[in-house]
Amino acid sequence: VTFPDNMFGIDVASRRFFDKESPQLRPEEAALLIGTLKGTSLYNPLRHPERAVQRRNVVLRQMSKNQYITETEYDSLSSLSLEMAYSEEVRNEGLAPHFREYVRNEVEQLLAAIPRNDDEEPYNLYTDGLKIYTTLH
């Protein structure tokens, strides 16, 4: 799925627009990202924040209608202003960004279980000089 700024996948988009992993998204943040799928340029929250909020509220309304949130939650969430933590650090250029993101998630899960040395801290995918080999050339 392509989000604004040619972000592939909810994890990459959540890190780009909110600087957090997708499971950490609040309902209004998730609704904003899902709302952009209707028109990634038209509802891009950086270029058209008022349209993005209107579209977010449409998604929240549907969530309420389908009983994923209550009417009270809808009222509260739809009145919130747009708050993003935009981060350009997300790497989405190059070959197969969706595959690279999948590999990154898998490797981070594996590394979390392996202590680096006596200090019991896990390996850091970006700073510990690891080499990861995949089927992608």
Short mmCIF file of C-alpha atoms in Angstrom, two decimals:
data_model
loop_
_atom_site.label_atom_id
_atom_site.label_comp_id
_atom_site.label_asym_id
_atom_site.label_seq_id
_atom_site.Cartn_x
_atom_site.Cartn_y
_atom_site.Cartn_z
CA VAL A 1 0.00 0.00 0.00
CA THR A 2 1.40 3.39 -0.98
CA PHE A 3 0.97 6.34 1.40
CA PRO A 4 1.88 10.01 0.79
CA ASP A 5 5.52 10.74 -0.05
CA ASN A 6 5.66 7.32 -1.78
CA MET A 7 5.80 5.51 1.55
CA PHE A 8 5.21 1.79 1.14
CA GLY A 9 3.41 0.19 4.06
CA ILE A 10 1.92 1.42 7.31
CA ASP A 11 5.14 0.92 9.29
CA VAL A 12 7.17 3.19 7.04
CA ALA A 13 4.39 5.79 6.89
CA SER A 14 3.92 5.80 10.66
CA ARG A 15 7.65 6.36 11.18
CA ARG A 16 7.71 9.12 8.55
CA PHE A 17 4.66 11.07 9.72
CA PHE A 18 4.59 10.28 13.46
CA ASP A 19 8.12 9.03 14.23
CA LYS A 20 6.80 5.86 15.84
CA GLU A 21 6.14 2.23 15.02
CA SER A 22 2.66 1.41 13.69
CA PRO A 23 1.51 -0.50 16.82
CA GLN A 24 2.16 2.69 18.81
CA LEU A 25 -0.18 4.83 16.67
CA ARG A 26 -3.11 6.41 18.44
CA PRO A 27 -6.52 5.91 16.75
CA GLU A 28 -6.60 9.43 15.27
CA GLU A 29 -3.09 8.96 13.83
CA ALA A 30 -3.98 5.62 12.28
CA ALA A 31 -7.19 7.12 10.89
CA LEU A 32 -5.20 9.96 9.33
CA LEU A 33 -2.86 7.56 7.55
CA ILE A 34 -5.70 5.34 6.37
CA GLY A 35 -7.59 8.40 5.18
CA THR A 36 -4.72 9.43 2.93
CA LEU A 37 -5.11 6.25 0.90
CA LYS A 38 -8.17 7.72 -0.83
CA GLY A 39 -5.87 10.27 -2.49
CA THR A 40 -2.24 10.38 -1.41
CA SER A 41 -1.59 13.81 -2.93
CA LEU A 42 -4.97 15.31 -2.19
CA TYR A 43 -4.90 14.28 1.48
CA ASN A 44 -1.16 14.60 2.12
CA PRO A 45 -1.08 16.00 5.68
CA LEU A 46 2.02 18.09 5.00
CA ARG A 47 0.65 19.82 1.92
CA HIS A 48 -3.05 19.86 2.78
CA PRO A 49 -3.47 19.55 6.56
CA GLU A 50 -7.09 20.73 6.61
CA ARG A 51 -8.11 18.19 3.96
CA ALA A 52 -6.19 15.46 5.79
CA VAL A 53 -8.04 16.24 9.03
CA GLN A 54 -11.41 16.22 7.22
CA ARG A 55 -10.57 12.85 5.69
CA ARG A 56 -9.31 11.54 9.05
CA ASN A 57 -12.68 12.46 10.53
CA VAL A 58 -14.47 10.53 7.77
CA VAL A 59 -12.44 7.47 8.73
CA LEU A 60 -13.18 8.06 12.42
CA ARG A 61 -16.89 8.37 11.58
CA GLN A 62 -16.76 4.99 9.83
CA MET A 63 -14.94 3.51 12.83
CA SER A 64 -17.74 4.78 15.06
CA LYS A 65 -20.45 3.57 12.69
CA ASN A 66 -18.89 0.10 12.67
CA GLN A 67 -18.46 0.14 16.46
CA TYR A 68 -14.65 0.17 16.57
CA ILE A 69 -14.88 3.35 18.67
CA THR A 70 -17.77 4.87 20.62
CA GLU A 71 -19.62 8.02 19.63
CA THR A 72 -17.98 9.80 22.57
CA GLU A 73 -14.55 8.71 21.34
CA TYR A 74 -15.44 9.92 17.86
CA ASP A 75 -16.44 13.34 19.22
CA SER A 76 -13.21 13.59 21.19
CA LEU A 77 -10.86 12.31 18.47
CA SER A 78 -12.42 14.25 15.60
CA SER A 79 -11.97 17.53 17.47
CA LEU A 80 -8.20 17.03 17.86
CA SER A 81 -5.87 19.15 15.79
CA LEU A 82 -3.32 17.58 13.50
CA GLU A 83 -0.12 16.76 15.35
CA MET A 84 2.69 15.08 13.48
CA ALA A 85 6.34 14.38 14.15
CA TYR A 86 7.50 14.32 10.55
CA SER A 87 10.82 12.55 10.08
CA GLU A 88 12.71 12.45 6.81
CA GLU A 89 15.04 9.79 8.23
CA VAL A 90 12.85 7.01 6.86
CA ARG A 91 14.66 5.44 3.95
CA ASN A 92 12.21 4.61 1.22
CA GLU A 93 14.29 5.15 -1.90
CA GLY A 94 15.95 2.46 -3.91
CA LEU A 95 15.05 -1.08 -4.78
CA ALA A 96 12.14 -2.87 -3.03
CA PRO A 97 11.60 -0.65 0.03
CA HIS A 98 8.74 -2.90 1.20
CA PHE A 99 11.05 -5.93 1.19
CA ARG A 100 13.80 -4.03 3.00
CA GLU A 101 11.28 -2.93 5.63
CA TYR A 102 10.15 -6.52 6.12
CA VAL A 103 13.78 -7.66 6.54
CA ARG A 104 14.47 -4.80 8.97
CA ASN A 105 11.52 -5.82 11.16
CA GLU A 106 12.56 -9.47 11.14
CA VAL A 107 16.20 -8.73 11.95
CA GLU A 108 15.30 -6.32 14.77
CA GLN A 109 13.10 -9.01 16.35
CA LEU A 110 15.91 -11.55 16.11
CA LEU A 111 18.50 -9.15 17.49
CA ALA A 112 16.33 -8.18 20.46
CA ALA A 113 16.75 -11.72 21.83
CA ILE A 114 20.55 -11.86 21.47
CA PRO A 115 22.70 -10.00 24.03
CA ARG A 116 25.60 -8.17 22.40
CA ASN A 117 28.10 -8.77 25.23
CA ASP A 118 28.33 -8.68 29.02
CA ASP A 119 26.17 -5.55 29.34
CA GLU A 120 23.13 -7.54 28.11
CA GLU A 121 22.12 -4.85 25.63
CA PRO A 122 20.82 -6.13 22.29
CA TYR A 123 22.61 -5.50 19.04
CA ASN A 124 21.83 -2.29 17.21
CA LEU A 125 21.01 -2.93 13.57
CA TYR A 126 22.40 0.45 12.50
CA THR A 127 25.49 0.97 14.66
CA ASP A 128 27.01 -2.45 15.40
CA GLY A 129 28.47 -3.11 11.95
CA LEU A 130 26.33 -6.15 11.17
CA LYS A 131 26.12 -7.53 7.64
CA ILE A 132 22.72 -8.81 6.55
CA TYR A 133 22.50 -10.92 3.41
CA THR A 134 19.20 -11.37 1.57
CA THR A 135 17.92 -12.67 -1.73
CA LEU A 136 17.64 -9.09 -3.00
CA HIS A 137 20.60 -7.93 -5.12
#
